[in-house]
């Protein structure tokens, strides 16, 4: 009897291990994006889709499904209607956390299965070439003396990483972040247009959004909220750390699945996404857009989400926005 019992246990362990290592999609994969076509999340999702298919990293078709609305809530709701489903993933950004903190969205990272951080995108602070704010120190002095005199354009929403970056800079300067004249636009493109039109003093946006305008001499970039200088046309722009300011904010891209995914499904996506970020196509996209390679697997991403949530809550509490 003992021999039979031990044999049964061994066979069960083998079959369980096989199930864990052998799961793979049997129907088309959906990559959900909670915004419209053309935005940063959508572009990242379509890059992932293209590489998965062209490199044959998956054996089934891959489609991008846009579910805009509710600050991402429509997309996250759709994802969670497929609990335990390994064929549907979401490409998102920090609004998953910030919108929950400010009470705009009922979902946060605990309501989904974090699978990976794919990249990080730095925030750049820009002004017009003829602005009296010639350097980061000029901006810091203005913020300290009269924060209310500085108008700032941010894309998407209050409480976004672009807004948080500017708030951290104002706080470090000794100013009052709550008094900033923060003007929200539908996206980074509209925010930069407002700056170029002279309607706003300062623009806080994703670094890659400012590249063509700096290249053409239409704007001056005062600093980047990055741990190190960026490459390319922004290589001469100092970080805020170099200017004595602690303002490290990144607009990362994450991949998440619905709650209830099995260990086998999570392991599958860990393998696939780890291979994706090693491809030449992915590395080229990072370099072109001045993205940073900050890949984390599922276990590390889940831990990172908690850290980011706590930091965003602290920053948004300073702004009086945390619920």
PDB file of C-alpha atoms in Angstrom:
ATOM      1  CA  UNK A   1       0.000   0.000   0.000  1.00  0.00           C
ATOM      2  CA  UNK A   2       2.815   2.368   0.903  1.00  0.00           C
ATOM      3  CA  UNK A   3       4.475   1.629  -2.455  1.00  0.00           C
ATOM      4  CA  UNK A   4       1.242   2.372  -4.293  1.00  0.00           C
ATOM      5  CA  UNK A   5       0.771   5.586  -2.320  1.00  0.00           C
ATOM      6  CA  UNK A   6       4.302   6.782  -3.045  1.00  0.00           C
ATOM      7  CA  UNK A   7       3.908   5.933  -6.717  1.00  0.00           C
ATOM      8  CA  UNK A   8       0.639   7.879  -6.903  1.00  0.00           C
ATOM      9  CA  UNK A   9       2.221  10.907  -5.234  1.00  0.00           C
ATOM     10  CA  UNK A  10       5.161  10.799  -7.646  1.00  0.00           C
ATOM     11  CA  UNK A  11       2.878  10.566 -10.679  1.00  0.00           C
ATOM     12  CA  UNK A  12       0.752  13.436  -9.396  1.00  0.00           C
ATOM     13  CA  UNK A  13       3.868  15.592  -8.900  1.00  0.00           C
ATOM     14  CA  UNK A  14       5.057  14.811 -12.447  1.00  0.00           C
ATOM     15  CA  UNK A  15       1.681  15.613 -13.978  1.00  0.00           C
ATOM     16  CA  UNK A  16       1.408  18.842 -11.948  1.00  0.00           C
ATOM     17  CA  UNK A  17       4.889  19.917 -13.036  1.00  0.00           C
ATOM     18  CA  UNK A  18       4.069  19.163 -16.657  1.00  0.00           C
ATOM     19  CA  UNK A  19       0.871  21.206 -16.451  1.00  0.00           C
ATOM     20  CA  UNK A  20       2.832  24.091 -14.936  1.00  0.00           C
ATOM     21  CA  UNK A  21       5.507  24.142 -17.627  1.00  0.00           C
ATOM     22  CA  UNK A  22       3.468  23.244 -20.683  1.00  0.00           C
ATOM     23  CA  UNK A  23       0.557  25.707 -20.720  1.00  0.00           C
ATOM     24  CA  UNK A  24       0.368  27.799 -23.868  1.00  0.00           C
ATOM     25  CA  UNK A  25      -2.382  29.756 -25.632  1.00  0.00           C
ATOM     26  CA  UNK A  26      -4.818  27.741 -27.699  1.00  0.00           C
ATOM     27  CA  UNK A  27      -6.744  30.710 -29.107  1.00  0.00           C
ATOM     28  CA  UNK A  28      -5.867  34.278 -30.209  1.00  0.00           C
ATOM     29  CA  UNK A  29      -4.250  36.592 -27.677  1.00  0.00           C
ATOM     30  CA  UNK A  30      -5.846  39.973 -26.914  1.00  0.00           C
ATOM     31  CA  UNK A  31      -3.727  42.893 -25.749  1.00  0.00           C
ATOM     32  CA  UNK A  32      -6.094  45.377 -24.091  1.00  0.00           C
ATOM     33  CA  UNK A  33      -5.359  49.105 -23.984  1.00  0.00           C
ATOM     34  CA  UNK A  34      -7.485  51.461 -21.876  1.00  0.00           C
ATOM     35  CA  UNK A  35      -6.965  54.419 -24.225  1.00  0.00           C
ATOM     36  CA  UNK A  36      -7.655  55.250 -27.853  1.00  0.00           C
ATOM     37  CA  UNK A  37      -5.424  54.543 -30.821  1.00  0.00           C
ATOM     38  CA  UNK A  38      -2.186  56.524 -31.074  1.00  0.00           C
ATOM     39  CA  UNK A  39      -1.407  57.190 -27.411  1.00  0.00           C
ATOM     40  CA  UNK A  40       1.688  56.016 -25.574  1.00  0.00           C
ATOM     41  CA  UNK A  41       0.105  52.861 -24.175  1.00  0.00           C
ATOM     42  CA  UNK A  42      -1.391  51.991 -27.548  1.00  0.00           C
ATOM     43  CA  UNK A  43       1.948  52.420 -29.329  1.00  0.00           C
ATOM     44  CA  UNK A  44       3.679  50.185 -26.780  1.00  0.00           C
ATOM     45  CA  UNK A  45       0.957  47.552 -27.104  1.00  0.00           C
ATOM     46  CA  UNK A  46       1.268  47.536 -30.896  1.00  0.00           C
ATOM     47  CA  UNK A  47       5.044  47.217 -30.669  1.00  0.00           C
ATOM     48  CA  UNK A  48       4.582  44.193 -28.393  1.00  0.00           C
ATOM     49  CA  UNK A  49       2.010  42.752 -30.803  1.00  0.00           C
ATOM     50  CA  UNK A  50       4.304  43.182 -33.810  1.00  0.00           C
ATOM     51  CA  UNK A  51       7.336  41.606 -32.170  1.00  0.00           C
ATOM     52  CA  UNK A  52       5.368  38.680 -30.731  1.00  0.00           C
ATOM     53  CA  UNK A  53       4.116  37.858 -34.199  1.00  0.00           C
ATOM     54  CA  UNK A  54       7.154  38.657 -36.343  1.00  0.00           C
ATOM     55  CA  UNK A  55       9.540  36.826 -34.024  1.00  0.00           C
ATOM     56  CA  UNK A  56       7.031  33.989 -33.576  1.00  0.00           C
ATOM     57  CA  UNK A  57       7.302  34.233 -29.814  1.00  0.00           C
ATOM     58  CA  UNK A  58       3.701  32.979 -29.661  1.00  0.00           C
ATOM     59  CA  UNK A  59       1.949  30.408 -31.838  1.00  0.00           C
ATOM     60  CA  UNK A  60      -1.422  32.159 -32.136  1.00  0.00           C
ATOM     61  CA  UNK A  61      -2.636  35.468 -33.643  1.00  0.00           C
ATOM     62  CA  UNK A  62      -2.320  38.605 -31.503  1.00  0.00           C
ATOM     63  CA  UNK A  63      -4.686  41.582 -31.638  1.00  0.00           C
ATOM     64  CA  UNK A  64      -4.766  44.939 -29.847  1.00  0.00           C
ATOM     65  CA  UNK A  65      -8.173  45.808 -28.388  1.00  0.00           C
ATOM     66  CA  UNK A  66      -8.753  49.463 -27.440  1.00  0.00           C
ATOM     67  CA  UNK A  67     -11.172  50.010 -24.562  1.00  0.00           C
ATOM     68  CA  UNK A  68     -10.969  53.748 -23.780  1.00  0.00           C
ATOM     69  CA  UNK A  69     -12.988  55.444 -21.074  1.00  0.00           C
ATOM     70  CA  UNK A  70     -13.158  56.119 -17.368  1.00  0.00           C
ATOM     71  CA  UNK A  71      -9.442  56.758 -16.955  1.00  0.00           C
ATOM     72  CA  UNK A  72      -8.744  53.166 -17.912  1.00  0.00           C
ATOM     73  CA  UNK A  73     -11.647  51.735 -15.897  1.00  0.00           C
ATOM     74  CA  UNK A  74     -13.410  50.418 -19.016  1.00  0.00           C
ATOM     75  CA  UNK A  75     -10.337  48.448 -20.043  1.00  0.00           C
ATOM     76  CA  UNK A  76      -9.613  47.104 -16.575  1.00  0.00           C
ATOM     77  CA  UNK A  77     -13.262  46.065 -16.160  1.00  0.00           C
ATOM     78  CA  UNK A  78     -13.068  44.182 -19.457  1.00  0.00           C
ATOM     79  CA  UNK A  79      -9.877  42.439 -18.328  1.00  0.00           C
ATOM     80  CA  UNK A  80     -11.399  41.315 -15.052  1.00  0.00           C
ATOM     81  CA  UNK A  81     -14.460  39.924 -16.780  1.00  0.00           C
ATOM     82  CA  UNK A  82     -12.081  37.177 -17.916  1.00  0.00           C
ATOM     83  CA  UNK A  83     -10.771  35.956 -14.551  1.00  0.00           C
ATOM     84  CA  UNK A  84      -8.293  33.114 -14.851  1.00  0.00           C
ATOM     85  CA  UNK A  85      -7.890  33.690 -18.596  1.00  0.00           C
ATOM     86  CA  UNK A  86      -4.329  33.483 -19.900  1.00  0.00           C
ATOM     87  CA  UNK A  87      -5.136  34.719 -23.398  1.00  0.00           C
ATOM     88  CA  UNK A  88      -5.959  38.316 -22.406  1.00  0.00           C
ATOM     89  CA  UNK A  89      -3.409  40.827 -21.084  1.00  0.00           C
ATOM     90  CA  UNK A  90      -3.423  44.590 -20.564  1.00  0.00           C
ATOM     91  CA  UNK A  91      -0.695  47.121 -21.365  1.00  0.00           C
ATOM     92  CA  UNK A  92      -1.038  49.907 -18.815  1.00  0.00           C
ATOM     93  CA  UNK A  93       0.842  52.718 -17.076  1.00  0.00           C
ATOM     94  CA  UNK A  94       0.900  54.416 -13.641  1.00  0.00           C
ATOM     95  CA  UNK A  95      -2.670  55.695 -14.017  1.00  0.00           C
ATOM     96  CA  UNK A  96      -3.700  52.255 -12.688  1.00  0.00           C
ATOM     97  CA  UNK A  97      -2.285  53.427  -9.353  1.00  0.00           C
ATOM     98  CA  UNK A  98      -2.791  57.199  -9.451  1.00  0.00           C
ATOM     99  CA  UNK A  99      -6.414  57.062 -10.574  1.00  0.00           C
ATOM    100  CA  UNK A 100      -7.189  54.669  -7.723  1.00  0.00           C
ATOM    101  CA  UNK A 101      -5.448  56.902  -5.182  1.00  0.00           C
ATOM    102  CA  UNK A 102      -7.451  59.977  -6.221  1.00  0.00           C
ATOM    103  CA  UNK A 103     -10.716  58.003  -6.333  1.00  0.00           C
ATOM    104  CA  UNK A 104     -11.129  58.163 -10.100  1.00  0.00           C
ATOM    105  CA  UNK A 105     -10.872  54.410 -10.688  1.00  0.00           C
ATOM    106  CA  UNK A 106     -11.939  51.475  -8.464  1.00  0.00           C
ATOM    107  CA  UNK A 107      -9.075  49.273  -9.682  1.00  0.00           C
ATOM    108  CA  UNK A 108      -5.503  49.099  -8.490  1.00  0.00           C
ATOM    109  CA  UNK A 109      -2.693  46.574  -8.846  1.00  0.00           C
ATOM    110  CA  UNK A 110      -4.258  44.206  -6.294  1.00  0.00           C
ATOM    111  CA  UNK A 111      -7.255  43.689  -8.587  1.00  0.00           C
ATOM    112  CA  UNK A 112      -5.158  42.284 -11.444  1.00  0.00           C
ATOM    113  CA  UNK A 113      -2.179  39.962 -11.958  1.00  0.00           C
ATOM    114  CA  UNK A 114       0.960  42.041 -12.597  1.00  0.00           C
ATOM    115  CA  UNK A 115       3.079  40.213 -15.193  1.00  0.00           C
ATOM    116  CA  UNK A 116       5.898  42.595 -16.155  1.00  0.00           C
ATOM    117  CA  UNK A 117       7.332  46.076 -16.255  1.00  0.00           C
ATOM    118  CA  UNK A 118       8.495  46.489 -19.854  1.00  0.00           C
ATOM    119  CA  UNK A 119      10.112  49.927 -19.858  1.00  0.00           C
ATOM    120  CA  UNK A 120      10.251  53.323 -18.204  1.00  0.00           C
ATOM    121  CA  UNK A 121       9.693  56.717 -19.778  1.00  0.00           C
ATOM    122  CA  UNK A 122      11.175  59.805 -18.143  1.00  0.00           C
ATOM    123  CA  UNK A 123       9.376  63.108 -17.589  1.00  0.00           C
ATOM    124  CA  UNK A 124      10.896  66.257 -19.128  1.00  0.00           C
ATOM    125  CA  UNK A 125      10.245  69.842 -18.014  1.00  0.00           C
ATOM    126  CA  UNK A 126      10.329  72.318 -20.913  1.00  0.00           C
ATOM    127  CA  UNK A 127       9.918  76.032 -21.672  1.00  0.00           C
ATOM    128  CA  UNK A 128      10.079  78.211 -24.772  1.00  0.00           C
ATOM    129  CA  UNK A 129      13.534  79.371 -25.956  1.00  0.00           C
ATOM    130  CA  UNK A 130      12.742  83.009 -25.083  1.00  0.00           C
ATOM    131  CA  UNK A 131      11.391  82.162 -21.620  1.00  0.00           C
ATOM    132  CA  UNK A 132      12.963  84.073 -18.710  1.00  0.00           C
ATOM    133  CA  UNK A 133      13.403  80.646 -17.127  1.00  0.00           C
ATOM    134  CA  UNK A 134      16.769  79.862 -18.700  1.00  0.00           C
ATOM    135  CA  UNK A 135      17.807  77.030 -16.385  1.00  0.00           C
ATOM    136  CA  UNK A 136      16.371  74.617 -13.883  1.00  0.00           C
ATOM    137  CA  UNK A 137      17.653  76.877 -11.111  1.00  0.00           C
ATOM    138  CA  UNK A 138      15.621  79.763 -12.527  1.00  0.00           C
ATOM    139  CA  UNK A 139      12.481  77.620 -12.334  1.00  0.00           C
ATOM    140  CA  UNK A 140      13.296  76.526  -8.784  1.00  0.00           C
ATOM    141  CA  UNK A 141      13.719  80.151  -7.709  1.00  0.00           C
ATOM    142  CA  UNK A 142      10.382  81.145  -9.280  1.00  0.00           C
ATOM    143  CA  UNK A 143       8.616  78.219  -7.623  1.00  0.00           C
ATOM    144  CA  UNK A 144      10.081  79.116  -4.240  1.00  0.00           C
ATOM    145  CA  UNK A 145       9.151  82.788  -4.477  1.00  0.00           C
ATOM    146  CA  UNK A 146       5.700  82.444  -6.029  1.00  0.00           C
ATOM    147  CA  UNK A 147       4.444  78.998  -7.074  1.00  0.00           C
ATOM    148  CA  UNK A 148       1.120  80.485  -8.152  1.00  0.00           C
ATOM    149  CA  UNK A 149       2.873  82.503 -10.856  1.00  0.00           C
ATOM    150  CA  UNK A 150       3.897  79.352 -12.752  1.00  0.00           C
ATOM    151  CA  UNK A 151       1.421  77.803 -15.190  1.00  0.00           C
ATOM    152  CA  UNK A 152       2.123  74.179 -16.094  1.00  0.00           C
ATOM    153  CA  UNK A 153       0.675  72.074 -18.905  1.00  0.00           C
ATOM    154  CA  UNK A 154       0.221  68.347 -18.248  1.00  0.00           C
ATOM    155  CA  UNK A 155      -1.349  65.689 -20.413  1.00  0.00           C
ATOM    156  CA  UNK A 156      -4.250  63.383 -19.579  1.00  0.00           C
ATOM    157  CA  UNK A 157      -5.177  64.127 -15.961  1.00  0.00           C
ATOM    158  CA  UNK A 158      -4.425  65.751 -12.642  1.00  0.00           C
ATOM    159  CA  UNK A 159      -2.458  63.362 -10.479  1.00  0.00           C
ATOM    160  CA  UNK A 160      -0.613  61.879 -13.456  1.00  0.00           C
ATOM    161  CA  UNK A 161       3.126  61.213 -13.347  1.00  0.00           C
ATOM    162  CA  UNK A 162       3.658  64.458 -15.279  1.00  0.00           C
ATOM    163  CA  UNK A 163       1.750  66.354 -12.585  1.00  0.00           C
ATOM    164  CA  UNK A 164       3.552  64.500  -9.785  1.00  0.00           C
ATOM    165  CA  UNK A 165       6.974  65.293 -11.270  1.00  0.00           C
ATOM    166  CA  UNK A 166       6.226  69.017 -11.300  1.00  0.00           C
ATOM    167  CA  UNK A 167       4.804  68.840  -7.775  1.00  0.00           C
ATOM    168  CA  UNK A 168       7.978  67.160  -6.473  1.00  0.00           C
ATOM    169  CA  UNK A 169      10.098  69.868  -8.112  1.00  0.00           C
ATOM    170  CA  UNK A 170       7.969  72.616  -6.544  1.00  0.00           C
ATOM    171  CA  UNK A 171       8.215  70.986  -3.126  1.00  0.00           C
ATOM    172  CA  UNK A 172      11.992  70.571  -3.412  1.00  0.00           C
ATOM    173  CA  UNK A 173      12.269  74.248  -4.334  1.00  0.00           C
ATOM    174  CA  UNK A 174      10.483  75.211  -1.138  1.00  0.00           C
ATOM    175  CA  UNK A 175       7.347  76.270  -2.968  1.00  0.00           C
ATOM    176  CA  UNK A 176       3.710  75.188  -2.652  1.00  0.00           C
ATOM    177  CA  UNK A 177       2.770  72.543  -5.224  1.00  0.00           C
ATOM    178  CA  UNK A 178      -0.940  73.103  -4.544  1.00  0.00           C
ATOM    179  CA  UNK A 179      -0.666  76.688  -5.802  1.00  0.00           C
ATOM    180  CA  UNK A 180       0.733  75.735  -9.206  1.00  0.00           C
ATOM    181  CA  UNK A 181      -1.527  76.754 -12.092  1.00  0.00           C
ATOM    182  CA  UNK A 182      -1.835  73.256 -13.505  1.00  0.00           C
ATOM    183  CA  UNK A 183      -3.698  73.046 -16.814  1.00  0.00           C
ATOM    184  CA  UNK A 184      -4.770  69.610 -18.032  1.00  0.00           C
ATOM    185  CA  UNK A 185      -4.914  68.681 -21.716  1.00  0.00           C
ATOM    186  CA  UNK A 186      -6.190  65.536 -23.441  1.00  0.00           C
ATOM    187  CA  UNK A 187      -2.659  64.361 -24.170  1.00  0.00           C
ATOM    188  CA  UNK A 188       0.996  65.305 -24.313  1.00  0.00           C
ATOM    189  CA  UNK A 189       0.670  66.627 -27.871  1.00  0.00           C
ATOM    190  CA  UNK A 190      -1.976  69.183 -26.919  1.00  0.00           C
ATOM    191  CA  UNK A 191       0.030  70.227 -23.868  1.00  0.00           C
ATOM    192  CA  UNK A 192       3.114  70.937 -25.986  1.00  0.00           C
ATOM    193  CA  UNK A 193       0.970  72.845 -28.502  1.00  0.00           C
ATOM    194  CA  UNK A 194      -0.181  75.098 -25.647  1.00  0.00           C
ATOM    195  CA  UNK A 195       3.438  75.736 -24.671  1.00  0.00           C
ATOM    196  CA  UNK A 196       4.456  76.473 -28.262  1.00  0.00           C
ATOM    197  CA  UNK A 197       1.557  78.918 -28.531  1.00  0.00           C
ATOM    198  CA  UNK A 198       2.808  80.824 -25.508  1.00  0.00           C
ATOM    199  CA  UNK A 199      -0.297  80.029 -23.454  1.00  0.00           C
ATOM    200  CA  UNK A 200       1.615  78.162 -20.730  1.00  0.00           C
ATOM    201  CA  UNK A 201       4.908  78.858 -18.919  1.00  0.00           C
ATOM    202  CA  UNK A 202       6.099  75.287 -18.492  1.00  0.00           C
ATOM    203  CA  UNK A 203       5.308  71.896 -19.996  1.00  0.00           C
ATOM    204  CA  UNK A 204       5.692  68.626 -18.087  1.00  0.00           C
ATOM    205  CA  UNK A 205       5.512  65.643 -20.413  1.00  0.00           C
ATOM    206  CA  UNK A 206       7.052  62.374 -21.532  1.00  0.00           C
ATOM    207  CA  UNK A 207      10.614  62.981 -22.689  1.00  0.00           C
ATOM    208  CA  UNK A 208      10.105  61.471 -26.129  1.00  0.00           C
ATOM    209  CA  UNK A 209       7.304  64.003 -26.802  1.00  0.00           C
ATOM    210  CA  UNK A 210       9.739  66.905 -26.651  1.00  0.00           C
ATOM    211  CA  UNK A 211      12.491  65.409 -28.827  1.00  0.00           C
ATOM    212  CA  UNK A 212      11.398  66.791 -32.245  1.00  0.00           C
ATOM    213  CA  UNK A 213      10.684  70.233 -30.777  1.00  0.00           C
ATOM    214  CA  UNK A 214      14.058  70.472 -29.034  1.00  0.00           C
ATOM    215  CA  UNK A 215      15.752  69.234 -32.194  1.00  0.00           C
ATOM    216  CA  UNK A 216      14.063  72.029 -34.156  1.00  0.00           C
ATOM    217  CA  UNK A 217      14.982  74.643 -31.531  1.00  0.00           C
ATOM    218  CA  UNK A 218      11.350  75.332 -30.607  1.00  0.00           C
ATOM    219  CA  UNK A 219      11.731  74.531 -26.902  1.00  0.00           C
ATOM    220  CA  UNK A 220      14.352  74.404 -24.168  1.00  0.00           C
ATOM    221  CA  UNK A 221      14.363  71.429 -21.781  1.00  0.00           C
ATOM    222  CA  UNK A 222      15.305  72.439 -18.230  1.00  0.00           C
ATOM    223  CA  UNK A 223      15.624  68.975 -16.720  1.00  0.00           C
ATOM    224  CA  UNK A 224      14.530  65.346 -16.756  1.00  0.00           C
ATOM    225  CA  UNK A 225      13.095  63.460 -13.783  1.00  0.00           C
ATOM    226  CA  UNK A 226      15.407  60.533 -14.399  1.00  0.00           C
ATOM    227  CA  UNK A 227      18.177  58.872 -12.343  1.00  0.00           C
ATOM    228  CA  UNK A 228      20.629  59.484 -15.213  1.00  0.00           C
ATOM    229  CA  UNK A 229      20.907  61.630 -18.320  1.00  0.00           C
ATOM    230  CA  UNK A 230      19.067  60.450 -21.397  1.00  0.00           C
ATOM    231  CA  UNK A 231      20.658  59.796 -24.775  1.00  0.00           C
ATOM    232  CA  UNK A 232      20.374  61.385 -28.188  1.00  0.00           C
ATOM    233  CA  UNK A 233      19.111  64.927 -28.529  1.00  0.00           C
ATOM    234  CA  UNK A 234      18.483  65.136 -24.762  1.00  0.00           C
ATOM    235  CA  UNK A 235      22.023  64.090 -23.778  1.00  0.00           C
ATOM    236  CA  UNK A 236      22.892  67.690 -22.825  1.00  0.00           C
ATOM    237  CA  UNK A 237      19.893  68.062 -20.513  1.00  0.00           C
ATOM    238  CA  UNK A 238      20.740  67.688 -16.796  1.00  0.00           C
ATOM    239  CA  UNK A 239      18.703  65.507 -14.492  1.00  0.00           C
ATOM    240  CA  UNK A 240      16.909  67.186 -11.632  1.00  0.00           C
ATOM    241  CA  UNK A 241      19.169  65.269  -9.273  1.00  0.00           C
ATOM    242  CA  UNK A 242      22.159  67.063 -10.815  1.00  0.00           C
ATOM    243  CA  UNK A 243      20.379  70.309  -9.965  1.00  0.00           C
ATOM    244  CA  UNK A 244      19.896  69.343  -6.332  1.00  0.00           C
ATOM    245  CA  UNK A 245      16.304  68.147  -6.633  1.00  0.00           C
ATOM    246  CA  UNK A 246      14.971  64.706  -5.789  1.00  0.00           C
ATOM    247  CA  UNK A 247      12.356  64.157  -8.478  1.00  0.00           C
ATOM    248  CA  UNK A 248      12.446  60.630  -9.826  1.00  0.00           C
ATOM    249  CA  UNK A 249       9.235  59.852 -11.664  1.00  0.00           C
ATOM    250  CA  UNK A 250       8.843  57.398 -14.522  1.00  0.00           C
ATOM    251  CA  UNK A 251       5.886  56.707 -16.731  1.00  0.00           C
ATOM    252  CA  UNK A 252       6.406  52.955 -16.986  1.00  0.00           C
ATOM    253  CA  UNK A 253       4.570  50.427 -19.129  1.00  0.00           C
ATOM    254  CA  UNK A 254       3.311  47.305 -17.430  1.00  0.00           C
ATOM    255  CA  UNK A 255       1.689  44.114 -18.631  1.00  0.00           C
ATOM    256  CA  UNK A 256      -1.045  42.671 -16.431  1.00  0.00           C
ATOM    257  CA  UNK A 257      -3.394  39.739 -16.677  1.00  0.00           C
ATOM    258  CA  UNK A 258      -6.727  39.165 -14.954  1.00  0.00           C
ATOM    259  CA  UNK A 259      -6.980  37.857 -11.423  1.00  0.00           C
ATOM    260  CA  UNK A 260      -7.031  34.095 -11.042  1.00  0.00           C
ATOM    261  CA  UNK A 261      -4.323  33.257 -13.571  1.00  0.00           C
ATOM    262  CA  UNK A 262      -2.669  29.906 -12.905  1.00  0.00           C
ATOM    263  CA  UNK A 263       1.011  29.467 -12.083  1.00  0.00           C
ATOM    264  CA  UNK A 264       1.434  27.864 -15.514  1.00  0.00           C
ATOM    265  CA  UNK A 265      -0.071  30.866 -17.290  1.00  0.00           C
ATOM    266  CA  UNK A 266       2.094  33.307 -15.326  1.00  0.00           C
ATOM    267  CA  UNK A 267       5.200  31.223 -16.066  1.00  0.00           C
ATOM    268  CA  UNK A 268       4.322  31.264 -19.775  1.00  0.00           C
ATOM    269  CA  UNK A 269       4.115  35.053 -19.890  1.00  0.00           C
ATOM    270  CA  UNK A 270       7.325  35.364 -17.870  1.00  0.00           C
ATOM    271  CA  UNK A 271       9.132  33.323 -20.519  1.00  0.00           C
ATOM    272  CA  UNK A 272       7.581  35.114 -23.506  1.00  0.00           C
ATOM    273  CA  UNK A 273       8.074  38.663 -22.219  1.00  0.00           C
ATOM    274  CA  UNK A 274      11.647  37.948 -21.083  1.00  0.00           C
ATOM    275  CA  UNK A 275      12.401  36.872 -24.661  1.00  0.00           C
ATOM    276  CA  UNK A 276      10.583  39.879 -26.133  1.00  0.00           C
ATOM    277  CA  UNK A 277      12.681  42.477 -24.286  1.00  0.00           C
ATOM    278  CA  UNK A 278      15.869  40.802 -25.570  1.00  0.00           C
ATOM    279  CA  UNK A 279      14.978  41.179 -29.248  1.00  0.00           C
ATOM    280  CA  UNK A 280      16.796  43.691 -31.436  1.00  0.00           C
ATOM    281  CA  UNK A 281      13.457  45.177 -32.487  1.00  0.00           C
ATOM    282  CA  UNK A 282      12.527  45.945 -28.888  1.00  0.00           C
ATOM    283  CA  UNK A 283      15.922  47.456 -28.104  1.00  0.00           C
ATOM    284  CA  UNK A 284      15.683  49.637 -31.214  1.00  0.00           C
ATOM    285  CA  UNK A 285      12.248  50.900 -30.135  1.00  0.00           C
ATOM    286  CA  UNK A 286      13.610  51.772 -26.686  1.00  0.00           C
ATOM    287  CA  UNK A 287      16.512  53.726 -28.197  1.00  0.00           C
ATOM    288  CA  UNK A 288      14.311  55.547 -30.726  1.00  0.00           C
ATOM    289  CA  UNK A 289      11.855  56.721 -28.057  1.00  0.00           C
ATOM    290  CA  UNK A 290      14.414  57.365 -25.284  1.00  0.00           C
ATOM    291  CA  UNK A 291      12.784  54.676 -23.169  1.00  0.00           C
ATOM    292  CA  UNK A 292      14.788  52.942 -20.444  1.00  0.00           C
ATOM    293  CA  UNK A 293      15.084  49.176 -20.227  1.00  0.00           C
ATOM    294  CA  UNK A 294      13.663  48.477 -16.756  1.00  0.00           C
ATOM    295  CA  UNK A 295      12.196  45.015 -17.372  1.00  0.00           C
ATOM    296  CA  UNK A 296      10.879  43.179 -14.308  1.00  0.00           C
ATOM    297  CA  UNK A 297       9.266  39.735 -14.240  1.00  0.00           C
ATOM    298  CA  UNK A 298       5.923  38.996 -12.611  1.00  0.00           C
ATOM    299  CA  UNK A 299       7.173  38.484  -9.055  1.00  0.00           C
ATOM    300  CA  UNK A 300       9.354  41.608  -9.110  1.00  0.00           C
ATOM    301  CA  UNK A 301       6.575  43.653 -10.746  1.00  0.00           C
ATOM    302  CA  UNK A 302       4.125  42.798  -7.979  1.00  0.00           C
ATOM    303  CA  UNK A 303       6.612  44.040  -5.369  1.00  0.00           C
ATOM    304  CA  UNK A 304       7.356  47.146  -7.428  1.00  0.00           C
ATOM    305  CA  UNK A 305       3.654  48.002  -7.643  1.00  0.00           C
ATOM    306  CA  UNK A 306       3.420  48.231  -3.851  1.00  0.00           C
ATOM    307  CA  UNK A 307       6.451  50.539  -3.682  1.00  0.00           C
ATOM    308  CA  UNK A 308       5.135  52.776  -6.466  1.00  0.00           C
ATOM    309  CA  UNK A 309       1.647  52.898  -4.951  1.00  0.00           C
ATOM    310  CA  UNK A 310       3.054  54.083  -1.614  1.00  0.00           C
ATOM    311  CA  UNK A 311       5.219  56.746  -3.273  1.00  0.00           C
ATOM    312  CA  UNK A 312       2.408  58.036  -5.472  1.00  0.00           C
ATOM    313  CA  UNK A 313       0.058  58.170  -2.482  1.00  0.00           C
ATOM    314  CA  UNK A 314       2.573  60.237  -0.532  1.00  0.00           C
ATOM    315  CA  UNK A 315       3.014  62.665  -3.456  1.00  0.00           C
ATOM    316  CA  UNK A 316      -0.715  62.981  -4.119  1.00  0.00           C
ATOM    317  CA  UNK A 317      -1.410  63.463  -0.416  1.00  0.00           C
ATOM    318  CA  UNK A 318       0.935  66.471  -0.559  1.00  0.00           C
ATOM    319  CA  UNK A 319      -1.254  67.820  -3.347  1.00  0.00           C
ATOM    320  CA  UNK A 320      -4.406  67.185  -1.319  1.00  0.00           C
ATOM    321  CA  UNK A 321      -5.676  64.759  -3.934  1.00  0.00           C
ATOM    322  CA  UNK A 322      -5.463  61.369  -2.194  1.00  0.00           C
ATOM    323  CA  UNK A 323      -8.811  59.895  -1.132  1.00  0.00           C
TER     324      UNK A 323
END
